[in-house]
Amino acid sequence: MGVFVIDGGIPLKGSVRISGAKNAILPSLAACLLTEGKNVLKDVPDLEDVHTMCDLLTSLGADIDFRPQEKEITIDTTNITVHTATYDLVNTMRASFLVMGPLLARKGMAKVSLPGGCAIGSRPVDLHLKGFSSLGATINTGHGYVEAKVKDKLSGARIYLDFPSVGATENILMAAVLAKGQTTIENAATEPEIIDLATMLVSMGANVSGAGTDTIRVIGTDKLYPVEHSIIPDRIEAGTYMIAAAMTGGDVFLENVMPDHLKPVTAKLREAGVEISEELTSIHIRNSRHLKAVDIKTHPHPGFPTDMQAQMTSFLCHAEGTSMIVETIFENRFMHVSELKRMGARIKIDGRTAIIEGGVPFMGAQVRATDLRAGAALILAGLCAKDRTEISDIYHIDRGYEKMEEKLRALGARIKRT
Ligand code: EPZ
């Protein structure tokens, strides 16, 4: 297992290019199952999760050519002969469950291992399954698998999501585009990644409107065609580097970003005293001194993203004053707190609320990444600590951050992977 060794205390300076979004490339890869032929995806990040999704699609019969140097993937989905996503692949990555909607739409059946829970919560898929049965599928669960079947074709329906689930919105959308008739998804997730998926589906020939709002309308079509699609930049990676620049008192340009996608993060960092200027596709974080505490409550988009909560916890340990973070999305997304406390953080947890006493300098320590964003939070703390931090189990970080130590070294950080 790899370890990151960080000797912190260096203000980051220079520019960093943000990669394509993990949470956009994964549904886009699944969407390729809806077509027969060669799709080309561009600006693809070289992440563990992308390799896992490619392995899954290959196991279903797709022919994949992933060229990380060119940030491109060609996927030929002409011969999708298998409709089962096995336990080992789904267990590695929950997002594998996103193949269920496209497989059901294309093959009339799909058998996918029920994703287990993960570090941050139980993460059920009941809303996905409720959507599929509304579209006419018969759902059977047993022996750890979910099987969905439809005799002929799915039929459009009006679906109301009890919670604006990102995955459920994506899975149901991908099933609905080949259904007979109209589907309406109400209380849909509005994240930028939903818009990116809808853009790709429309370029395949689908009839989708309202993506990005809480009501998405689909009129089913008979056939969809392979496309070329460029992945949007990763707003969570961008937010993580923004906080790294602010916490180390650095001066950093982020290239290949869409500032609009970062509004809630930018607003909160500005409120805390970070100087941020935005251009069309770049963001500049200047020297930030006297950062002050702000309160955070995570919400579905356009609220403050839960995927930035752990990173923000590190930031608030560093800023002056007492702050409060409420995590409303996942029931157990404070795994980073006990590790941060090993580095001197003063944080009290009460249910889904964390009270942070800021202005306490981080001390280097040996810590462990418990999940992807918790790992990122520990890196941020290590970059601030004046001495050495060693972070183990960094495979979590490699799932969602492309070449993170290289990008940080290019900004002057003293970090190495052992
Ligand atoms: C996506 O996960 C992201 N992953 C997550 O990013 C992100 O944290 C999450 O959306 C919320 O923004 C990908 O896009 C691959 P949800 P997803 O369905 O789709 C409950 C990261 O760090 N729920 O919106 O699984 C669920 O338990 C990852 O990059 C149900 O109750 O998230 C959770 O409390 C972590 N029933 C809430 O909704 C369901 O059927 C949000 O889940 C589905 C979800």
GROMACS .gro file of C-alpha atoms and ligand atoms in nm:
model
  462
    1MET     CA    1   0.000   0.000   0.000
    2GLY     CA    2   0.139   0.342  -0.101
    3VAL     CA    3   0.215   0.620   0.145
    4PHE     CA    4   0.232   0.993   0.083
    5VAL     CA    5   0.511   1.169   0.277
    6ILE     CA    6   0.458   1.543   0.306
    7ASP     CA    7   0.690   1.805   0.458
    8GLY     CA    8   0.448   2.096   0.486
    9GLY     CA    9   0.461   2.469   0.545
   10ILE     CA   10   0.531   2.575   0.185
   11PRO     CA   11   0.296   2.832   0.023
   12LEU     CA   12   0.185   2.679  -0.310
   13LYS     CA   13   0.268   2.889  -0.616
   14GLY     CA   14   0.213   2.842  -0.989
   15SER     CA   15  -0.063   2.694  -1.203
   16VAL     CA   16  -0.237   2.358  -1.207
   17ARG     CA   17  -0.458   2.207  -1.481
   18ILE     CA   18  -0.776   2.051  -1.352
   19SER     CA   19  -0.862   1.709  -1.502
   20GLY     CA   20  -1.191   1.578  -1.639
   21ALA     CA   21  -1.452   1.506  -1.371
   22LYS     CA   22  -1.458   1.162  -1.209
   23ASN     CA   23  -1.831   1.193  -1.144
   24ALA     CA   24  -1.896   1.283  -1.509
   25ILE     CA   25  -1.676   1.024  -1.682
   26LEU     CA   26  -1.828   0.733  -1.489
   27PRO     CA   27  -2.191   0.787  -1.603
   28SER     CA   28  -2.066   0.881  -1.952
   29LEU     CA   29  -1.887   0.547  -1.980
   30ALA     CA   30  -2.207   0.367  -1.874
   31ALA     CA   31  -2.409   0.568  -2.129
   32CYS     CA   32  -2.197   0.422  -2.412
   33LEU     CA   33  -2.388   0.094  -2.354
   34LEU     CA   34  -2.694   0.263  -2.507
   35THR     CA   35  -2.535   0.267  -2.855
   36GLU     CA   36  -2.388   0.013  -3.094
   37GLY     CA   37  -2.057   0.127  -3.237
   38LYS     CA   38  -1.754   0.336  -3.136
   39ASN     CA   39  -1.788   0.620  -2.886
   40VAL     CA   40  -1.490   0.847  -2.815
   41LEU     CA   41  -1.461   1.023  -2.477
   42LYS     CA   42  -1.212   1.311  -2.443
   43ASP     CA   43  -1.039   1.488  -2.154
   44VAL     CA   44  -1.066   1.164  -1.958
   45PRO     CA   45  -0.883   1.162  -1.621
   46ASP     CA   46  -0.644   0.872  -1.552
   47LEU     CA   47  -0.810   0.749  -1.231
   48GLU     CA   48  -0.846   0.407  -1.068
   49ASP     CA   49  -1.225   0.437  -1.091
   50VAL     CA   50  -1.203   0.494  -1.468
   51HIS     CA   51  -0.997   0.176  -1.508
   52THR     CA   52  -1.252  -0.012  -1.295
   53MET     CA   53  -1.545   0.107  -1.508
   54CYS     CA   54  -1.350   0.013  -1.824
   55ASP     CA   55  -1.295  -0.336  -1.678
   56LEU     CA   56  -1.667  -0.366  -1.608
   57LEU     CA   57  -1.767  -0.259  -1.962
   58THR     CA   58  -1.511  -0.501  -2.106
   59SER     CA   59  -1.665  -0.782  -1.895
   60LEU     CA   60  -2.001  -0.697  -2.060
   61GLY     CA   61  -1.850  -0.737  -2.407
   62ALA     CA   62  -1.733  -0.385  -2.492
   63ASP     CA   63  -1.402  -0.335  -2.671
   64ILE     CA   64  -1.212  -0.053  -2.499
   65ASP     CA   65  -0.897   0.140  -2.592
   66PHE     CA   66  -0.799   0.374  -2.303
   67ARG     CA   67  -0.508   0.606  -2.394
   68PRO     CA   68  -0.438   0.799  -2.069
   69GLN     CA   69  -0.158   1.006  -2.226
   70GLU     CA   70  -0.405   1.141  -2.481
   71LYS     CA   71  -0.678   1.160  -2.215
   72GLU     CA   72  -0.899   0.960  -2.452
   73ILE     CA   73  -1.107   0.643  -2.443
   74THR     CA   74  -1.256   0.468  -2.748
   75ILE     CA   75  -1.535   0.229  -2.657
   76ASP     CA   76  -1.690  -0.010  -2.909
   77THR     CA   77  -2.018  -0.135  -2.762
   78THR     CA   78  -2.137  -0.328  -3.068
   79ASN     CA   79  -2.121  -0.667  -2.898
   80ILE     CA   80  -2.269  -0.633  -2.551
   81THR     CA   81  -2.331  -1.002  -2.489
   82VAL     CA   82  -2.332  -1.010  -2.109
   83HIS     CA   83  -2.587  -0.836  -1.891
   84THR     CA   84  -2.443  -0.920  -1.548
   85ALA     CA   85  -2.216  -0.691  -1.345
   86THR     CA   86  -2.040  -0.914  -1.093
   87TYR     CA   87  -1.979  -0.866  -0.721
   88ASP     CA   88  -1.604  -0.810  -0.742
   89LEU     CA   89  -1.637  -0.517  -0.983
   90VAL     CA   90  -1.941  -0.355  -0.820
   91ASN     CA   91  -1.787  -0.404  -0.476
   92THR     CA   92  -1.474  -0.218  -0.591
   93MET     CA   93  -1.676   0.078  -0.707
   94ARG     CA   94  -2.041   0.156  -0.633
   95ALA     CA   95  -2.075   0.367  -0.948
   96SER     CA   96  -2.073   0.032  -1.137
   97PHE     CA   97  -2.443   0.026  -1.051
   98LEU     CA   98  -2.487   0.291  -1.322
   99VAL     CA   99  -2.471   0.019  -1.590
  100MET     CA  100  -2.813  -0.109  -1.479
  101GLY     CA  101  -3.023   0.157  -1.653
  102PRO     CA  102  -2.844   0.140  -1.990
  103LEU     CA  103  -2.833  -0.243  -1.987
  104LEU     CA  104  -3.205  -0.260  -1.906
  105ALA     CA  105  -3.281  -0.013  -2.187
  106ARG     CA  106  -3.065  -0.189  -2.443
  107LYS     CA  107  -3.095  -0.559  -2.353
  108GLY     CA  108  -3.428  -0.565  -2.169
  109MET     CA  109  -3.251  -0.713  -1.872
  110ALA     CA  110  -2.974  -0.641  -1.626
  111LYS     CA  111  -2.832  -0.828  -1.329
  112VAL     CA  112  -2.608  -0.621  -1.106
  113SER     CA  113  -2.455  -0.700  -0.771
  114LEU     CA  114  -2.613  -0.485  -0.499
  115PRO     CA  115  -2.351  -0.229  -0.407
  116GLY     CA  116  -2.254  -0.275  -0.044
  117GLY     CA  117  -2.222   0.014   0.192
  118CYS     CA  118  -1.901   0.210   0.201
  119ALA     CA  119  -1.708   0.413   0.456
  120ILE     CA  120  -1.938   0.715   0.430
  121GLY     CA  121  -2.272   0.541   0.459
  122SER     CA  122  -2.515   0.260   0.371
  123ARG     CA  123  -2.587   0.420   0.030
  124PRO     CA  124  -2.900   0.227  -0.072
  125VAL     CA  125  -3.022   0.208  -0.433
  126ASP     CA  126  -3.397   0.196  -0.359
  127LEU     CA  127  -3.465   0.512  -0.563
  128HIS     CA  128  -3.292   0.362  -0.867
  129LEU     CA  129  -3.506   0.047  -0.843
  130LYS     CA  130  -3.829   0.240  -0.782
  131GLY     CA  131  -3.757   0.432  -1.103
  132PHE     CA  132  -3.692   0.118  -1.306
  133SER     CA  133  -4.015  -0.046  -1.187
  134SER     CA  134  -4.208   0.272  -1.273
  135LEU     CA  135  -4.067   0.230  -1.626
  136GLY     CA  136  -4.218  -0.121  -1.639
  137ALA     CA  137  -3.927  -0.339  -1.527
  138THR     CA  138  -3.977  -0.638  -1.297
  139ILE     CA  139  -3.725  -0.623  -1.014
  140ASN     CA  140  -3.600  -0.930  -0.823
  141THR     CA  141  -3.336  -0.918  -0.555
  142GLY     CA  142  -3.162  -1.221  -0.406
  143HIS     CA  143  -2.822  -1.360  -0.316
  144GLY     CA  144  -2.672  -1.011  -0.326
  145TYR     CA  145  -2.787  -0.936  -0.680
  146VAL     CA  146  -3.059  -0.719  -0.828
  147GLU     CA  147  -3.218  -0.840  -1.151
  148ALA     CA  148  -3.434  -0.612  -1.364
  149LYS     CA  149  -3.627  -0.741  -1.664
  150VAL     CA  150  -3.877  -0.603  -1.910
  151LYS     CA  151  -4.064  -0.818  -2.166
  152ASP     CA  152  -4.056  -0.584  -2.459
  153LYS     CA  153  -3.945  -0.221  -2.410
  154LEU     CA  154  -3.958   0.008  -2.109
  155SER     CA  155  -4.248   0.253  -2.110
  156GLY     CA  156  -4.222   0.617  -2.012
  157ALA     CA  157  -4.356   0.718  -1.671
  158ARG     CA  158  -4.381   1.007  -1.428
  159ILE     CA  159  -4.123   0.948  -1.154
  160TYR     CA  160  -4.083   1.148  -0.835
  161LEU     CA  161  -3.755   1.102  -0.648
  162ASP     CA  162  -3.797   1.113  -0.268
  163PHE     CA  163  -3.442   1.253  -0.260
  164PRO     CA  164  -3.258   1.428  -0.548
  165SER     CA  165  -3.017   1.137  -0.580
  166VAL     CA  166  -2.740   1.193  -0.837
  167GLY     CA  167  -2.702   0.824  -0.922
  168ALA     CA  168  -3.074   0.753  -0.935
  169THR     CA  169  -3.131   1.053  -1.165
  170GLU     CA  170  -2.853   0.933  -1.397
  171ASN     CA  171  -2.960   0.566  -1.397
  172ILE     CA  172  -3.327   0.643  -1.460
  173LEU     CA  173  -3.240   0.901  -1.728
  174MET     CA  174  -3.027   0.644  -1.913
  175ALA     CA  175  -3.311   0.390  -1.896
  176ALA     CA  176  -3.577   0.640  -2.008
  177VAL     CA  177  -3.408   0.759  -2.330
  178LEU     CA  178  -3.490   0.429  -2.506
  179ALA     CA  179  -3.831   0.377  -2.341
  180LYS     CA  180  -4.162   0.409  -2.531
  181GLY     CA  181  -4.320   0.748  -2.471
  182GLN     CA  182  -4.248   1.033  -2.228
  183THR     CA  183  -4.077   1.016  -1.890
  184THR     CA  184  -4.068   1.295  -1.634
  185ILE     CA  185  -3.819   1.279  -1.348
  186GLU     CA  186  -3.930   1.513  -1.071
  187ASN     CA  187  -3.716   1.627  -0.777
  188ALA     CA  188  -3.421   1.527  -0.998
  189ALA     CA  189  -3.061   1.603  -0.902
  190THR     CA  190  -2.934   1.922  -1.068
  191GLU     CA  191  -2.554   1.870  -1.040
  192PRO     CA  192  -2.338   1.982  -1.338
  193GLU     CA  193  -2.258   1.614  -1.403
  194ILE     CA  194  -2.628   1.553  -1.476
  195ILE     CA  195  -2.619   1.828  -1.741
  196ASP     CA  196  -2.303   1.678  -1.891
  197LEU     CA  197  -2.466   1.333  -1.915
  198ALA     CA  198  -2.781   1.480  -2.074
  199THR     CA  199  -2.565   1.672  -2.324
  200MET     CA  200  -2.398   1.346  -2.426
  201LEU     CA  201  -2.733   1.162  -2.453
  202VAL     CA  202  -2.881   1.439  -2.671
  203SER     CA  203  -2.578   1.422  -2.901
  204MET     CA  204  -2.649   1.047  -2.927
  205GLY     CA  205  -2.997   1.137  -3.055
  206ALA     CA  206  -3.194   1.131  -2.730
  207ASN     CA  207  -3.474   1.377  -2.659
  208VAL     CA  208  -3.396   1.520  -2.311
  209SER     CA  209  -3.490   1.860  -2.172
  210GLY     CA  210  -3.466   2.023  -1.831
  211ALA     CA  211  -3.136   1.868  -1.719
  212GLY     CA  212  -2.993   2.089  -1.447
  213THR     CA  213  -3.340   2.170  -1.315
  214ASP     CA  214  -3.543   1.955  -1.073
  215THR     CA  215  -3.770   1.833  -1.355
  216ILE     CA  216  -3.619   1.642  -1.646
  217ARG     CA  217  -3.836   1.547  -1.944
  218VAL     CA  218  -3.749   1.261  -2.180
  219ILE     CA  219  -3.926   1.149  -2.497
  220GLY     CA  220  -3.805   0.797  -2.575
  221THR     CA  221  -3.641   0.722  -2.911
  222ASP     CA  222  -3.585   0.388  -3.087
  223LYS     CA  223  -3.211   0.406  -3.139
  224LEU     CA  224  -2.913   0.608  -3.022
  225TYR     CA  225  -2.586   0.658  -3.209
  226PRO     CA  226  -2.221   0.663  -3.098
  227VAL     CA  227  -2.066   1.006  -3.034
  228GLU     CA  228  -1.754   1.196  -2.939
  229HIS     CA  229  -1.794   1.367  -2.602
  230SER     CA  230  -1.558   1.580  -2.391
  231ILE     CA  231  -1.585   1.544  -2.013
  232ILE     CA  232  -1.642   1.857  -1.803
  233PRO     CA  233  -1.366   1.961  -1.559
  234ASP     CA  234  -1.374   1.818  -1.208
  235ARG     CA  235  -1.526   2.081  -0.977
  236ILE     CA  236  -1.432   1.880  -0.667
  237GLU     CA  237  -1.068   1.847  -0.770
  238ALA     CA  238  -1.072   2.222  -0.843
  239GLY     CA  239  -1.224   2.302  -0.503
  240THR     CA  240  -0.960   2.085  -0.335
  241TYR     CA  241  -0.675   2.280  -0.499
  242MET     CA  242  -0.845   2.611  -0.417
  243ILE     CA  243  -0.838   2.514  -0.050
  244ALA     CA  244  -0.477   2.392  -0.076
  245ALA     CA  245  -0.375   2.733  -0.214
  246ALA     CA  246  -0.574   2.922   0.051
  247MET     CA  247  -0.455   2.713   0.348
  248THR     CA  248  -0.085   2.742   0.256
  249GLY     CA  249  -0.115   3.117   0.188
  250GLY     CA  250  -0.018   3.053  -0.172
  251ASP     CA  251  -0.079   3.214  -0.510
  252VAL     CA  252  -0.223   2.960  -0.753
  253PHE     CA  253  -0.392   2.965  -1.094
  254LEU     CA  254  -0.635   2.682  -1.168
  255GLU     CA  255  -0.670   2.616  -1.543
  256ASN     CA  256  -0.950   2.422  -1.719
  257VAL     CA  257  -1.223   2.500  -1.467
  258MET     CA  258  -1.587   2.613  -1.504
  259PRO     CA  259  -1.622   2.877  -1.227
  260ASP     CA  260  -2.000   2.846  -1.246
  261HIS     CA  261  -1.976   2.487  -1.114
  262LEU     CA  262  -1.787   2.610  -0.808
  263LYS     CA  263  -2.024   2.887  -0.694
  264PRO     CA  264  -2.107   2.744  -0.348
  265VAL     CA  265  -1.738   2.669  -0.275
  266THR     CA  266  -1.616   3.006  -0.405
  267ALA     CA  267  -1.884   3.190  -0.203
  268LYS     CA  268  -1.786   3.016   0.122
  269LEU     CA  269  -1.412   3.064   0.069
  270ARG     CA  270  -1.464   3.434  -0.008
  271GLU     CA  271  -1.675   3.463   0.310
  272ALA     CA  272  -1.376   3.316   0.497
  273GLY     CA  273  -1.147   3.584   0.353
  274VAL     CA  274  -0.988   3.402   0.057
  275GLU     CA  275  -0.915   3.632  -0.240
  276ILE     CA  276  -1.054   3.461  -0.552
  277SER     CA  277  -1.074   3.603  -0.905
  278GLU     CA  278  -1.242   3.420  -1.193
  279GLU     CA  279  -1.190   3.422  -1.568
  280LEU     CA  280  -1.393   3.221  -1.820
  281THR     CA  281  -1.203   2.893  -1.768
  282SER     CA  282  -0.964   2.973  -1.485
  283ILE     CA  283  -0.964   3.074  -1.118
  284HIS     CA  284  -0.685   3.261  -0.934
  285ILE     CA  285  -0.638   3.220  -0.559
  286ARG     CA  286  -0.411   3.492  -0.416
  287ASN     CA  287  -0.235   3.515  -0.083
  288SER     CA  288  -0.490   3.452   0.184
  289ARG     CA  289  -0.408   3.574   0.530
  290HIS     CA  290  -0.629   3.594   0.840
  291LEU     CA  291  -0.876   3.334   0.724
  292LYS     CA  292  -1.182   3.331   0.944
  293ALA     CA  293  -1.433   3.065   1.043
  294VAL     CA  294  -1.756   3.015   0.842
  295ASP     CA  295  -2.041   2.770   0.898
  296ILE     CA  296  -2.112   2.501   0.639
  297LYS     CA  297  -2.418   2.289   0.572
  298THR     CA  298  -2.397   2.039   0.286
  299HIS     CA  299  -2.690   2.024   0.044
  300PRO     CA  300  -2.768   1.884  -0.300
  301HIS     CA  301  -2.656   2.120  -0.580
  302PRO     CA  302  -2.654   2.420  -0.587
  303GLY     CA  303  -2.593   2.391  -0.213
  304PHE     CA  304  -2.248   2.330  -0.065
  305PRO     CA  305  -2.128   1.994  -0.206
  306THR     CA  306  -2.085   1.706   0.038
  307ASP     CA  307  -1.776   1.602  -0.163
  308MET     CA  308  -1.605   1.921  -0.042
  309GLN     CA  309  -1.702   1.876   0.326
  310ALA     CA  310  -1.390   1.689   0.439
  311GLN     CA  311  -1.158   1.934   0.263
  312MET     CA  312  -1.349   2.225   0.419
  313THR     CA  313  -1.311   2.066   0.763
  314SER     CA  314  -0.931   2.089   0.723
  315PHE     CA  315  -0.964   2.448   0.605
  316LEU     CA  316  -1.174   2.545   0.908
  317CYS     CA  317  -0.925   2.386   1.149
  318HIS     CA  318  -0.673   2.627   0.999
  319ALA     CA  319  -0.895   2.940   0.992
  320GLU     CA  320  -0.938   3.157   1.304
  321GLY     CA  321  -1.248   3.107   1.518
  322THR     CA  322  -1.507   2.842   1.590
  323SER     CA  323  -1.716   2.698   1.307
  324MET     CA  324  -1.986   2.439   1.254
  325ILE     CA  325  -2.026   2.188   0.972
  326VAL     CA  326  -2.350   1.996   0.921
  327GLU     CA  327  -2.334   1.697   0.685
  328THR     CA  328  -2.691   1.643   0.564
  329ILE     CA  329  -2.625   1.400   0.275
  330PHE     CA  330  -2.436   1.102   0.419
  331GLU     CA  331  -2.476   0.953   0.764
  332ASN     CA  332  -2.109   0.882   0.830
  333ARG     CA  333  -1.894   1.129   0.646
  334PHE     CA  334  -1.674   1.244   0.934
  335MET     CA  335  -1.417   0.963   0.910
  336HIS     CA  336  -1.146   1.223   0.846
  337VAL     CA  337  -1.209   1.390   1.184
  338SER     CA  338  -1.033   1.132   1.404
  339GLU     CA  339  -0.733   1.137   1.169
  340LEU     CA  340  -0.723   1.519   1.168
  341LYS     CA  341  -0.732   1.512   1.550
  342ARG     CA  342  -0.413   1.307   1.541
  343MET     CA  343  -0.264   1.613   1.369
  344GLY     CA  344  -0.379   1.842   1.649
  345ALA     CA  345  -0.723   1.945   1.520
  346ARG     CA  346  -0.982   2.039   1.784
  347ILE     CA  347  -1.315   1.903   1.655
  348LYS     CA  348  -1.623   1.779   1.838
  349ILE     CA  349  -1.876   1.559   1.661
  350ASP     CA  350  -2.241   1.546   1.758
  351GLY     CA  351  -2.438   1.329   1.513
  352ARG     CA  352  -2.414   1.500   1.175
  353THR     CA  353  -2.264   1.816   1.320
  354ALA     CA  354  -1.896   1.894   1.370
  355ILE     CA  355  -1.787   2.187   1.585
  356ILE     CA  356  -1.440   2.303   1.490
  357GLU     CA  357  -1.211   2.520   1.701
  358GLY     CA  358  -0.994   2.684   1.438
  359GLY     CA  359  -0.656   2.857   1.452
  360VAL     CA  360  -0.481   2.549   1.591
  361PRO     CA  361  -0.167   2.471   1.386
  362PHE     CA  362  -0.153   2.122   1.237
  363MET     CA  363   0.127   1.892   1.358
  364GLY     CA  364   0.270   1.626   1.131
  365ALA     CA  365   0.168   1.269   1.218
  366GLN     CA  366   0.112   0.922   1.072
  367VAL     CA  367  -0.247   0.908   0.949
  368ARG     CA  368  -0.464   0.689   0.728
  369ALA     CA  369  -0.695   0.775   0.437
  370THR     CA  370  -1.033   0.616   0.515
  371ASP     CA  371  -1.206   0.726   0.194
  372LEU     CA  372  -1.139   0.944  -0.108
  373ARG     CA  373  -1.226   1.290   0.023
  374ALA     CA  374  -1.101   1.214   0.375
  375GLY     CA  375  -0.765   1.137   0.214
  376ALA     CA  376  -0.774   1.473   0.038
  377ALA     CA  377  -0.846   1.646   0.370
  378LEU     CA  378  -0.539   1.483   0.526
  379ILE     CA  379  -0.319   1.597   0.237
  380LEU     CA  380  -0.443   1.954   0.289
  381ALA     CA  381  -0.359   1.935   0.660
  382GLY     CA  382  -0.017   1.786   0.581
  383LEU     CA  383   0.060   2.068   0.338
  384CYS     CA  384  -0.001   2.310   0.627
  385ALA     CA  385   0.182   2.128   0.907
  386LYS     CA  386   0.534   2.262   0.953
  387ASP     CA  387   0.680   1.910   0.988
  388ARG     CA  388   0.632   1.563   0.834
  389THR     CA  389   0.301   1.385   0.774
  390GLU     CA  390   0.273   1.030   0.642
  391ILE     CA  391  -0.061   0.926   0.490
  392SER     CA  392  -0.122   0.555   0.429
  393ASP     CA  393  -0.395   0.376   0.227
  394ILE     CA  394  -0.358   0.634  -0.047
  395TYR     CA  395  -0.527   0.401  -0.299
  396HIS     CA  396  -0.844   0.580  -0.189
  397ILE     CA  397  -0.695   0.905  -0.319
  398ASP     CA  398  -0.584   0.754  -0.649
  399ARG     CA  399  -0.950   0.667  -0.718
  400GLY     CA  400  -1.046   1.031  -0.761
  401TYR     CA  401  -0.740   1.256  -0.796
  402GLU     CA  402  -0.521   1.231  -1.105
  403LYS     CA  403  -0.144   1.245  -1.035
  404MET     CA  404  -0.206   1.447  -0.719
  405GLU     CA  405   0.151   1.438  -0.587
  406GLU     CA  406   0.287   1.545  -0.927
  407LYS     CA  407   0.042   1.837  -0.950
  408LEU     CA  408   0.125   1.945  -0.592
  409ARG     CA  409   0.503   1.912  -0.647
  410ALA     CA  410   0.467   2.135  -0.955
  411LEU     CA  411   0.318   2.393  -0.718
  412GLY     CA  412   0.619   2.370  -0.485
  413ALA     CA  413   0.488   2.121  -0.230
  414ARG     CA  414   0.732   1.873  -0.075
  415ILE     CA  415   0.535   1.550  -0.123
  416LYS     CA  416   0.644   1.209  -0.239
  417ARG     CA  417   0.483   0.870  -0.285
  418THR     CA  418   0.671   0.577  -0.127
  419EPZ     C1  419  -2.278   1.067  -0.624
  419EPZ     O1  420  -2.296   0.949  -0.547
  419EPZ     C2  421  -2.127   1.091  -0.628
  419EPZ     N1  422  -2.061   0.977  -0.694
  419EPZ     C3  423  -2.075   1.107  -0.485
  419EPZ     O2  424  -1.936   1.139  -0.496
  419EPZ     C4  425  -2.147   1.226  -0.421
  419EPZ     O3  426  -2.106   1.237  -0.287
  419EPZ     C5  427  -2.299   1.203  -0.426
  419EPZ     O4  428  -2.340   1.180  -0.561
  419EPZ     C6  429  -2.377   1.322  -0.372
  419EPZ     O5  430  -2.345   1.436  -0.444
  419EPZ     C7  431  -2.066   0.969  -0.829
  419EPZ     O6  432  -2.124   1.052  -0.896
  419EPZ     C8  433  -1.996   0.853  -0.891
  419EPZ     P1  434  -2.669   1.006  -0.418
  419EPZ     P2  435  -2.444   0.882  -0.539
  419EPZ     O7  436  -2.745   0.896  -0.482
  419EPZ     O8  437  -2.511   0.893  -0.669
  419EPZ     C9  438  -2.931   0.853  -0.059
  419EPZ    C10  439  -1.709   1.127  -0.440
  419EPZ     O9  440  -1.647   1.154  -0.336
  419EPZ     N2  441  -2.990   0.759  -0.157
  419EPZ    O10  442  -2.697   1.147  -0.460
  419EPZ    O11  443  -2.428   0.747  -0.477
  419EPZ    C11  444  -2.789   0.812  -0.022
  419EPZ    O12  445  -2.790   0.717   0.082
  419EPZ    C12  446  -1.841   1.052  -0.433
  419EPZ    O13  447  -1.672   1.161  -0.555
  419EPZ    C13  448  -3.096   0.681  -0.119
  419EPZ    O14  449  -3.144   0.689  -0.006
  419EPZ    O15  450  -2.513   0.980  -0.435
  419EPZ    C14  451  -2.728   0.942   0.022
  419EPZ    O16  452  -2.761   0.965   0.158
  419EPZ    C15  453  -1.877   1.013  -0.290
  419EPZ     N3  454  -3.150   0.595  -0.209
  419EPZ    C16  455  -2.799   1.046  -0.064
  419EPZ    O17  456  -2.915   0.981  -0.118
  419EPZ    C17  457  -3.100   0.582  -0.336
  419EPZ    O18  458  -3.155   0.502  -0.415
  419EPZ    C18  459  -2.714   1.098  -0.179
  419EPZ    O19  460  -2.683   0.990  -0.259
  419EPZ    C19  461  -2.990   0.661  -0.372
  419EPZ    C20  462  -2.935   0.749  -0.282
   0.00000   0.00000   0.00000
